[in-house]
mmCIF file with all atom_site columns, C-alpha atoms in Angstrom:
data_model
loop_
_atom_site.group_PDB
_atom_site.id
_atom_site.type_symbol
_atom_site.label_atom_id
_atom_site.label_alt_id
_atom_site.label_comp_id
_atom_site.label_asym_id
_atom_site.label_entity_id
_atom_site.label_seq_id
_atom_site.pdbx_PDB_ins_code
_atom_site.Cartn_x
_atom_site.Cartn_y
_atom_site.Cartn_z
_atom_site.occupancy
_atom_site.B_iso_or_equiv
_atom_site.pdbx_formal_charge
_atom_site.auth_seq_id
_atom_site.auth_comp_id
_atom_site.auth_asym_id
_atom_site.auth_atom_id
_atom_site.pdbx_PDB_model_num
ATOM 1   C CA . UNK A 1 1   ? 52.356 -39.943 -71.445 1.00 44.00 ? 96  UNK A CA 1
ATOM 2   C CA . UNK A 1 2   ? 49.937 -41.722 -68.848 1.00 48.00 ? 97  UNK A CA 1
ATOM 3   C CA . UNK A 1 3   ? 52.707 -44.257 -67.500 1.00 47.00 ? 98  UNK A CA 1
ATOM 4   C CA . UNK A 1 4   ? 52.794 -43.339 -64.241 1.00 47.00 ? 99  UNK A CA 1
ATOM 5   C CA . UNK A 1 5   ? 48.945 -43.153 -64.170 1.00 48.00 ? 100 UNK A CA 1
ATOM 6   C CA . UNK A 1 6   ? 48.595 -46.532 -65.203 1.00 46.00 ? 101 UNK A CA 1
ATOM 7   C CA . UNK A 1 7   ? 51.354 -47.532 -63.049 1.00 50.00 ? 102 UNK A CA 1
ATOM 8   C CA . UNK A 1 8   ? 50.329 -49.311 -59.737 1.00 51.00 ? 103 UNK A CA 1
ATOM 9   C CA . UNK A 1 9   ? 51.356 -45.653 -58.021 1.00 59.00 ? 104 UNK A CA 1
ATOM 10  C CA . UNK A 1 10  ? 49.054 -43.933 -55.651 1.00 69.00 ? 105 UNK A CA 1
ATOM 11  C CA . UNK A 1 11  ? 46.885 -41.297 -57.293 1.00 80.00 ? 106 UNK A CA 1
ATOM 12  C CA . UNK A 1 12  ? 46.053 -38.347 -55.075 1.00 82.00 ? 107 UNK A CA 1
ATOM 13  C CA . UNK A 1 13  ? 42.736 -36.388 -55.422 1.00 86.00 ? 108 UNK A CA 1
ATOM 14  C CA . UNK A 1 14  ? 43.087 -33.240 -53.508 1.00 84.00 ? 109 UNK A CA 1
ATOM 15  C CA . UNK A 1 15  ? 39.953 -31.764 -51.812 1.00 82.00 ? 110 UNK A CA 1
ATOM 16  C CA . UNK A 1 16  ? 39.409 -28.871 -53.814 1.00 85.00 ? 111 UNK A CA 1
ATOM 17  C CA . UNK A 1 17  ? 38.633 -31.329 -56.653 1.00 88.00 ? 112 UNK A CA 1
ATOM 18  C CA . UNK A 1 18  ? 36.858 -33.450 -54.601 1.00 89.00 ? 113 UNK A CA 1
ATOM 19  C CA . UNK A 1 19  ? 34.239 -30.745 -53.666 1.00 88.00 ? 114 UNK A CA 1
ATOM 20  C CA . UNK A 1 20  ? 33.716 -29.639 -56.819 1.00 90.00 ? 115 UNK A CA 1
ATOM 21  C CA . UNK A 1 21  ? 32.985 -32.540 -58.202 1.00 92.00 ? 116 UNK A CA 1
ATOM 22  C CA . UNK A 1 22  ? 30.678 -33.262 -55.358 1.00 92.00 ? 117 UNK A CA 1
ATOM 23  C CA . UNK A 1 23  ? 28.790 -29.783 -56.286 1.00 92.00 ? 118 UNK A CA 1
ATOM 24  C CA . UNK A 1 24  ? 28.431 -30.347 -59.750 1.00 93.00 ? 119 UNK A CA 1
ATOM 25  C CA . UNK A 1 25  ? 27.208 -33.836 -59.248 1.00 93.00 ? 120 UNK A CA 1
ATOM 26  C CA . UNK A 1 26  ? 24.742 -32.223 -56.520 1.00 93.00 ? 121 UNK A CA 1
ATOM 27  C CA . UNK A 1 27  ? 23.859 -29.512 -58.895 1.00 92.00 ? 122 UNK A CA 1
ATOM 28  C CA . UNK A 1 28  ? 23.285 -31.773 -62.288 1.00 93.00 ? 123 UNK A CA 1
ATOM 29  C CA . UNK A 1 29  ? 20.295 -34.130 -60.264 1.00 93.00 ? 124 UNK A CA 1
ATOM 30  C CA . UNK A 1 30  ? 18.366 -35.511 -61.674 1.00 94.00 ? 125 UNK A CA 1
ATOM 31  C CA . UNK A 1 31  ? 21.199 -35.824 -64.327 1.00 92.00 ? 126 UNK A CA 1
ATOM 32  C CA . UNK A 1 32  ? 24.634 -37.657 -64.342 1.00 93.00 ? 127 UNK A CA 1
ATOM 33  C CA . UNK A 1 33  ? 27.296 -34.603 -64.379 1.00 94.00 ? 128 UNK A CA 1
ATOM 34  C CA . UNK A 1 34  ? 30.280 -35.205 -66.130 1.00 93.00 ? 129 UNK A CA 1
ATOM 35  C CA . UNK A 1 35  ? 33.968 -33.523 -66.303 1.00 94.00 ? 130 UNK A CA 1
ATOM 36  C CA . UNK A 1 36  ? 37.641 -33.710 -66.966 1.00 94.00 ? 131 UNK A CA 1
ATOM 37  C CA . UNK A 1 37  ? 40.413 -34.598 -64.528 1.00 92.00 ? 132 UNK A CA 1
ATOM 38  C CA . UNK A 1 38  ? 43.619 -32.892 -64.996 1.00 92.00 ? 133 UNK A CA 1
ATOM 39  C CA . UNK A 1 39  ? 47.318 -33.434 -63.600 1.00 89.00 ? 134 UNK A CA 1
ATOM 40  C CA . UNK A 1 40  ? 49.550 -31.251 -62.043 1.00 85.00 ? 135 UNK A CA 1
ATOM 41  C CA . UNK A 1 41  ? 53.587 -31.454 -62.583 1.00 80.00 ? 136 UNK A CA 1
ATOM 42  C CA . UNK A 1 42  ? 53.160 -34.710 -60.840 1.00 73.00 ? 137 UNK A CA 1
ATOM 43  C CA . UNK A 1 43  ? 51.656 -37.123 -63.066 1.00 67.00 ? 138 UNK A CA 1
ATOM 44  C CA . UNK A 1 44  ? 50.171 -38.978 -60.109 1.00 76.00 ? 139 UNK A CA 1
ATOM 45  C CA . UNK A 1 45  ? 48.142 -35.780 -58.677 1.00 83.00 ? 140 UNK A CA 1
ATOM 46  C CA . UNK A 1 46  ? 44.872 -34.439 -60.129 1.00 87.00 ? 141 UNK A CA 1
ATOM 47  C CA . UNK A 1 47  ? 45.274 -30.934 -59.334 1.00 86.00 ? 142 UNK A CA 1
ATOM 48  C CA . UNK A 1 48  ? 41.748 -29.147 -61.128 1.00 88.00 ? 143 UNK A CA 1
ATOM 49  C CA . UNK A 1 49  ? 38.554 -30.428 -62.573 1.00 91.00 ? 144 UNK A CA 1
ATOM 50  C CA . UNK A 1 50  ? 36.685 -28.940 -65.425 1.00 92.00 ? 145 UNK A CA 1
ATOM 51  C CA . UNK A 1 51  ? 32.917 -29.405 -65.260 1.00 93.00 ? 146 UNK A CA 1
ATOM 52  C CA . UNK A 1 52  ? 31.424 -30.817 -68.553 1.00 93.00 ? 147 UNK A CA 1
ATOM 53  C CA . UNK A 1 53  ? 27.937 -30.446 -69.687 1.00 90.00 ? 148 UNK A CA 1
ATOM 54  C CA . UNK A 1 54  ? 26.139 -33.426 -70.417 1.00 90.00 ? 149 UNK A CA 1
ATOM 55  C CA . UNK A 1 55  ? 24.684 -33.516 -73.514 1.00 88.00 ? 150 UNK A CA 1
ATOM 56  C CA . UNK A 1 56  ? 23.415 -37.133 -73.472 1.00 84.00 ? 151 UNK A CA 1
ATOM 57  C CA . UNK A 1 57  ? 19.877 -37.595 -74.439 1.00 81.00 ? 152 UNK A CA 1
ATOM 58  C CA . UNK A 1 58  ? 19.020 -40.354 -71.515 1.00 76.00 ? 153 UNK A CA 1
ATOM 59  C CA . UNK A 1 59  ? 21.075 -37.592 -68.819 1.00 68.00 ? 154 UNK A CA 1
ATOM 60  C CA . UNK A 1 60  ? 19.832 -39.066 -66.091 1.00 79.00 ? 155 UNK A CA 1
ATOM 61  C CA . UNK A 1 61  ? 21.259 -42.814 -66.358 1.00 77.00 ? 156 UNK A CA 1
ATOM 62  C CA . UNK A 1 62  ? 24.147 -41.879 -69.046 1.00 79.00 ? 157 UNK A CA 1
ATOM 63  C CA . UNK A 1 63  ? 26.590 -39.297 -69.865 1.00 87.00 ? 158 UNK A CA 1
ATOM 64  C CA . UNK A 1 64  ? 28.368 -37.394 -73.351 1.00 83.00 ? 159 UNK A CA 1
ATOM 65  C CA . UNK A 1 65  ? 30.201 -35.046 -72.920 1.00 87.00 ? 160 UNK A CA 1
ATOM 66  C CA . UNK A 1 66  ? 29.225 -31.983 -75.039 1.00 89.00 ? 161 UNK A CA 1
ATOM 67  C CA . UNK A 1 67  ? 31.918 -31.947 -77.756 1.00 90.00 ? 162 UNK A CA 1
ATOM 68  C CA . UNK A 1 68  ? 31.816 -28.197 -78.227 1.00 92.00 ? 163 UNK A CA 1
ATOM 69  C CA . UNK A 1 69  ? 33.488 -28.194 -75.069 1.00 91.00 ? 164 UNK A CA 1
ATOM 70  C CA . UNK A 1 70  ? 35.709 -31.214 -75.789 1.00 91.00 ? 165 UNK A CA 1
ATOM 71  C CA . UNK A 1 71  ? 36.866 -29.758 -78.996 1.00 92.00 ? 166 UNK A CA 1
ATOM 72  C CA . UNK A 1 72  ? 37.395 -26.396 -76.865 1.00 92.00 ? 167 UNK A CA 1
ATOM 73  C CA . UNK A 1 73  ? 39.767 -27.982 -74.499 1.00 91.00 ? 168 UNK A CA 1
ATOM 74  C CA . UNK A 1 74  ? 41.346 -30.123 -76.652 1.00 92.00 ? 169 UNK A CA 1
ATOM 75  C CA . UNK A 1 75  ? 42.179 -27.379 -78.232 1.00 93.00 ? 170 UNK A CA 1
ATOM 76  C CA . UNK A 1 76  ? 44.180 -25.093 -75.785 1.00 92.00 ? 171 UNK A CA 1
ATOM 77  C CA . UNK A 1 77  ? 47.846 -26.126 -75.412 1.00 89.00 ? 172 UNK A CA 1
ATOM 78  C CA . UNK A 1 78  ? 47.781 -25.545 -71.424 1.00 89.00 ? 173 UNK A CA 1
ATOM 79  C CA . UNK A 1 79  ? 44.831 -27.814 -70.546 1.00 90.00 ? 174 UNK A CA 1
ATOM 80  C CA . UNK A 1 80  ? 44.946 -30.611 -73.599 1.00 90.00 ? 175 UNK A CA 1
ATOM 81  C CA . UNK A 1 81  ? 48.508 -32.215 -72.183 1.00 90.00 ? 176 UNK A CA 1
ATOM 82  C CA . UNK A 1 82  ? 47.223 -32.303 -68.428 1.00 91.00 ? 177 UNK A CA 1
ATOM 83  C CA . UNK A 1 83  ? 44.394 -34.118 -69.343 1.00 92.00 ? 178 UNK A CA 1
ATOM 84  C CA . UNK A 1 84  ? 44.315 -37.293 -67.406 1.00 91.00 ? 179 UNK A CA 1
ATOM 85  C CA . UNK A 1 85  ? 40.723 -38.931 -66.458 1.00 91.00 ? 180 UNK A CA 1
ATOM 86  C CA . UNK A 1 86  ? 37.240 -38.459 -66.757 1.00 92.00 ? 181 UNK A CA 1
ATOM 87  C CA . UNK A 1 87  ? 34.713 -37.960 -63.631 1.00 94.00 ? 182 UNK A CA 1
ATOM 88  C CA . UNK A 1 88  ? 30.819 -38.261 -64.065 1.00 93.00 ? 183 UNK A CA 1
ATOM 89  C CA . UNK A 1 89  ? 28.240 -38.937 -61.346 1.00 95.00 ? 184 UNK A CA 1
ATOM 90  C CA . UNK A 1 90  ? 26.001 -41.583 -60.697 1.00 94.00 ? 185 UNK A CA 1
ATOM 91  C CA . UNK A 1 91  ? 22.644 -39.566 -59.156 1.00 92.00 ? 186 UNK A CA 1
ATOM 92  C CA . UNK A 1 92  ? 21.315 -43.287 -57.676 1.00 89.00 ? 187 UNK A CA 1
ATOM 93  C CA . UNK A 1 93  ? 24.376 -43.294 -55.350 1.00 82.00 ? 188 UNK A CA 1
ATOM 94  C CA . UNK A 1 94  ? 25.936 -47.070 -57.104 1.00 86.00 ? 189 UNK A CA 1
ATOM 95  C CA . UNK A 1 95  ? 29.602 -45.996 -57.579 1.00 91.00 ? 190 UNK A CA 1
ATOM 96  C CA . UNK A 1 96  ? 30.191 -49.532 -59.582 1.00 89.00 ? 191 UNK A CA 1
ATOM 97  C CA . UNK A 1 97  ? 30.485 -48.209 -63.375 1.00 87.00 ? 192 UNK A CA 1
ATOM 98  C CA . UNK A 1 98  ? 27.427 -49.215 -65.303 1.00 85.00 ? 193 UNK A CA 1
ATOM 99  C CA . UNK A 1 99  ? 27.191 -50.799 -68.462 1.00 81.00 ? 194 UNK A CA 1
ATOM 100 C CA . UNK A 1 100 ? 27.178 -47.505 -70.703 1.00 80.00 ? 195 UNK A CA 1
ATOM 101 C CA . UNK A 1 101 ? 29.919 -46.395 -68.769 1.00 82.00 ? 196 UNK A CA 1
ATOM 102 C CA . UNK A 1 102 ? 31.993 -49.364 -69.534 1.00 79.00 ? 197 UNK A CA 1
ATOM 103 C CA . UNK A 1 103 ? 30.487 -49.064 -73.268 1.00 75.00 ? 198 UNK A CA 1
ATOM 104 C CA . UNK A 1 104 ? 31.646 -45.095 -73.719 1.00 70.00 ? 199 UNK A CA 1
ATOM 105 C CA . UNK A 1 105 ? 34.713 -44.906 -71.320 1.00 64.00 ? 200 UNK A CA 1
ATOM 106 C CA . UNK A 1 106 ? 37.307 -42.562 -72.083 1.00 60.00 ? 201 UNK A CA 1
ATOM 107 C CA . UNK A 1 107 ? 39.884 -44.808 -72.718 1.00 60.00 ? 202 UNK A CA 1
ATOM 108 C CA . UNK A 1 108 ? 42.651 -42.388 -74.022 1.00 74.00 ? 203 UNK A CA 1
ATOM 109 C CA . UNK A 1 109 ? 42.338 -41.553 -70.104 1.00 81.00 ? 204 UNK A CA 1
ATOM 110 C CA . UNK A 1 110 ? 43.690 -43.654 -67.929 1.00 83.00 ? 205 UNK A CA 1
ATOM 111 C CA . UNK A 1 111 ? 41.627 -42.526 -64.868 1.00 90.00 ? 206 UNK A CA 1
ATOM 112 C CA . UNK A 1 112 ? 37.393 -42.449 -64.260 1.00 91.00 ? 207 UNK A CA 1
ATOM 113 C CA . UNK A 1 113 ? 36.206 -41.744 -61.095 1.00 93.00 ? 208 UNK A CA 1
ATOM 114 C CA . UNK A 1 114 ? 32.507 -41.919 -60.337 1.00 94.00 ? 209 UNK A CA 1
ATOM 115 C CA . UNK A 1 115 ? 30.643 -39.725 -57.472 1.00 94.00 ? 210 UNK A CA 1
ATOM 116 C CA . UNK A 1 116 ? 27.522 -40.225 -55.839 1.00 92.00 ? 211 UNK A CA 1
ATOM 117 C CA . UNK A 1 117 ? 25.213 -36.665 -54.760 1.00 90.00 ? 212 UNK A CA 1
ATOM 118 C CA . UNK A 1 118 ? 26.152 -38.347 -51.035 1.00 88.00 ? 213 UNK A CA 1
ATOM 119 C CA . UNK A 1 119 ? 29.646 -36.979 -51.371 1.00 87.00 ? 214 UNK A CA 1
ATOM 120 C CA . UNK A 1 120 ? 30.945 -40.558 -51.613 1.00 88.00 ? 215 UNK A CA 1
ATOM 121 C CA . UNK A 1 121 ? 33.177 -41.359 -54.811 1.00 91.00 ? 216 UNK A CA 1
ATOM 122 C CA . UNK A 1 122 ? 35.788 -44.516 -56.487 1.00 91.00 ? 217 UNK A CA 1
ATOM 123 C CA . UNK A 1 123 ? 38.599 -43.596 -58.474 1.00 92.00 ? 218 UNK A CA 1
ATOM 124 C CA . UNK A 1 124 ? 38.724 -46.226 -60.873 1.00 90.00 ? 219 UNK A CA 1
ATOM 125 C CA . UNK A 1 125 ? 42.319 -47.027 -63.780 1.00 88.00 ? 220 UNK A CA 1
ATOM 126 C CA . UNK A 1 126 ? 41.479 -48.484 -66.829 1.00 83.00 ? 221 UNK A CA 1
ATOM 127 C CA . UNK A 1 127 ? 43.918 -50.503 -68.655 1.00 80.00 ? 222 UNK A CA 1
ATOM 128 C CA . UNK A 1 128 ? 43.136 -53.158 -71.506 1.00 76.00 ? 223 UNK A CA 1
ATOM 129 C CA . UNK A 1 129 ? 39.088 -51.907 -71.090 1.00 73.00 ? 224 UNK A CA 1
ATOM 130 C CA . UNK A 1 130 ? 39.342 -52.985 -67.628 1.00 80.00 ? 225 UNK A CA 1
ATOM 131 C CA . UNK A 1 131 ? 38.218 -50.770 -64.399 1.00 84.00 ? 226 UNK A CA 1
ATOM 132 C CA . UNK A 1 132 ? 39.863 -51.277 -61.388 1.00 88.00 ? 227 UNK A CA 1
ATOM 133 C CA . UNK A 1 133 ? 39.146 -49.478 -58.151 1.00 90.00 ? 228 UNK A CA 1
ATOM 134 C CA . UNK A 1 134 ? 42.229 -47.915 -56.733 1.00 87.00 ? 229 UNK A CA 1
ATOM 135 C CA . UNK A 1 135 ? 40.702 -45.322 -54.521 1.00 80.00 ? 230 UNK A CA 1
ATOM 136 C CA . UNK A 1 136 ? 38.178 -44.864 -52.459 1.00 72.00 ? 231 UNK A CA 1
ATOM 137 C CA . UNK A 1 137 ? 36.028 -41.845 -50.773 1.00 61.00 ? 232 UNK A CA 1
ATOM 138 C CA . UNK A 1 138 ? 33.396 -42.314 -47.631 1.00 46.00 ? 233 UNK A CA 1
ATOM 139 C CA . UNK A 1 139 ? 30.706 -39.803 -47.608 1.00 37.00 ? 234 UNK A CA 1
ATOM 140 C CA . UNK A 1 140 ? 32.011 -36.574 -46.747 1.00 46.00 ? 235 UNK A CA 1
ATOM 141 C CA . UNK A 1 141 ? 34.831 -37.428 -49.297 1.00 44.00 ? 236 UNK A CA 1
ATOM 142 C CA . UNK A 1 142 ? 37.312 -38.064 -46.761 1.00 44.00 ? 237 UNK A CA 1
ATOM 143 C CA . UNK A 1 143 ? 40.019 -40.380 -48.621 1.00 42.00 ? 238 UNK A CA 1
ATOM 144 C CA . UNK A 1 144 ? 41.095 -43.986 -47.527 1.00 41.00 ? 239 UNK A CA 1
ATOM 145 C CA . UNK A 1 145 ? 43.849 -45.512 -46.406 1.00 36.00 ? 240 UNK A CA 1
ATOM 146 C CA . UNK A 1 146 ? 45.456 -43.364 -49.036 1.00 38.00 ? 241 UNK A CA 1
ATOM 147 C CA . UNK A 1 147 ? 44.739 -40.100 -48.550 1.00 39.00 ? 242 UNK A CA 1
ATOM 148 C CA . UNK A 1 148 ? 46.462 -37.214 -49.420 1.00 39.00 ? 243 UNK A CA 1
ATOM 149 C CA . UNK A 1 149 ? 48.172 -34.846 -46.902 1.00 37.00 ? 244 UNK A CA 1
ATOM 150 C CA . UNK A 1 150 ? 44.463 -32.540 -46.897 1.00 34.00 ? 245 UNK A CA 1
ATOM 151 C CA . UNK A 1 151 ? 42.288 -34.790 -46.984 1.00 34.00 ? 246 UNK A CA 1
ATOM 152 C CA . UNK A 1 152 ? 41.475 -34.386 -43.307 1.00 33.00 ? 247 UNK A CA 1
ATOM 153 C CA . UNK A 1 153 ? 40.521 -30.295 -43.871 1.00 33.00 ? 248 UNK A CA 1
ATOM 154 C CA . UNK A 1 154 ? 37.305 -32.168 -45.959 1.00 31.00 ? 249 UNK A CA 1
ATOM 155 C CA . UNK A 1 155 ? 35.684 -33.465 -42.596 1.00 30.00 ? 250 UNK A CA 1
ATOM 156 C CA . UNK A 1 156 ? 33.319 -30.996 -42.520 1.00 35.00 ? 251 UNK A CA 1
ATOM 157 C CA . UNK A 1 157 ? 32.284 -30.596 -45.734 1.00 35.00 ? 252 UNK A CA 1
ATOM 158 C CA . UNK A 1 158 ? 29.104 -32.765 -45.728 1.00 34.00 ? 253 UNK A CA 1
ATOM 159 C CA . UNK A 1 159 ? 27.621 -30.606 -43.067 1.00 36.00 ? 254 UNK A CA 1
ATOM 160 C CA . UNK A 1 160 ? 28.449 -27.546 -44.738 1.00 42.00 ? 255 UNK A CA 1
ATOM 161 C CA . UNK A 1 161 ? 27.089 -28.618 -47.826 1.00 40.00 ? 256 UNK A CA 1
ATOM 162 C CA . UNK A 1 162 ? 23.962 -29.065 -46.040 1.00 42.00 ? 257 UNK A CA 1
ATOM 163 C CA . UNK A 1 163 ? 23.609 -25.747 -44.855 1.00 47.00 ? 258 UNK A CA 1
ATOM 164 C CA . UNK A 1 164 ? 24.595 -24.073 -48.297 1.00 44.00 ? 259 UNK A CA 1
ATOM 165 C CA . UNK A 1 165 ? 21.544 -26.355 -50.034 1.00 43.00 ? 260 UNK A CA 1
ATOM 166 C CA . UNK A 1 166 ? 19.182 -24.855 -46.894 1.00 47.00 ? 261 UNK A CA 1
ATOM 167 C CA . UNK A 1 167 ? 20.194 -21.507 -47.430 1.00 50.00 ? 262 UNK A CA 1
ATOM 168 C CA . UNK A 1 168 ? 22.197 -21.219 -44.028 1.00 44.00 ? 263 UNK A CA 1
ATOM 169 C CA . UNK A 1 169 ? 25.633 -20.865 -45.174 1.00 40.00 ? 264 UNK A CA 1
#
């Protein structure tokens, strides 16, 4: 099911996603956030998100995803099959996964990606318990080298993000 996921094959993250991963992340300090990646048609595209709550007791250096709302989507025949990765958020900024992330890692998903409150992020495969970085975001979540076609409409997102959290947007 997650071949072409763990294949060496590029792995866009569209900026809709992108953002609101960066909100919840923003949103869940002084807490890690946590959520689901999910593909579209592609295999190699995550095309939605679904924010997780965190129901970890140390929130603010770990995450668990609350299983009432595991079982919930694991449950519904659209969303279950499109599942493809986990995100969570590291409120220090480090994007490197820790230790409990290594220890509780999703690995029926082939794809973690960790985001900082900064906007920056790593899209990380795992295969054989082993992260590898395969992506990478700079601070306004603008991709890499291998961006999507959008990811230039993102540019001013850190700016407006700004304004929003000063009540000016």
């Amino acid at each position: 099911m997650h071949r072409e996921l763990l294949s060496n094959s590029l792995v866009q993250v569209p900026v809709r996603a992108l953002r609101t991963m960066l909100l919840h992340a923003q949103a869940s300090i002084p807490n890690e956030c946590c959520g689901l990646l999910l593909r579209g048609r592609s295999r190699a595209r995550i095309v939605a998100t679904i924010p997780l709550r965190n129901a970890s007791c140390s929130g603010r250096t770990a995450f668990d995803a609350d299983p009432r709302d595991l079982l919930r989507i694991w449950r519904n025949p659209r969303l279950a099959p499109r599942i493809c990765g986990v995100y969570h958020s590291h409120p220090s900024g480090a994007l490197e996964p820790s230790n409990a992330d290594l220890a509780v890692a999703f690995m029926d998903y082939p794809l973690q990606l960790v985001v900082a409150p900064s906007g920056a992020a790593v899209l990380y495969r795992v295969r054989d318990a082993r992260w590898k970085r395969i992506s990478e975001f700079d601070s306004r979540c603008t991709a890499g080298a291998h961006a999507d076609a959008d990811h230039d409409r993102i540019a001013g997102m850190t700016s407006e993000l700004r304004r929003h959290r000063a009540g000016l947007a």
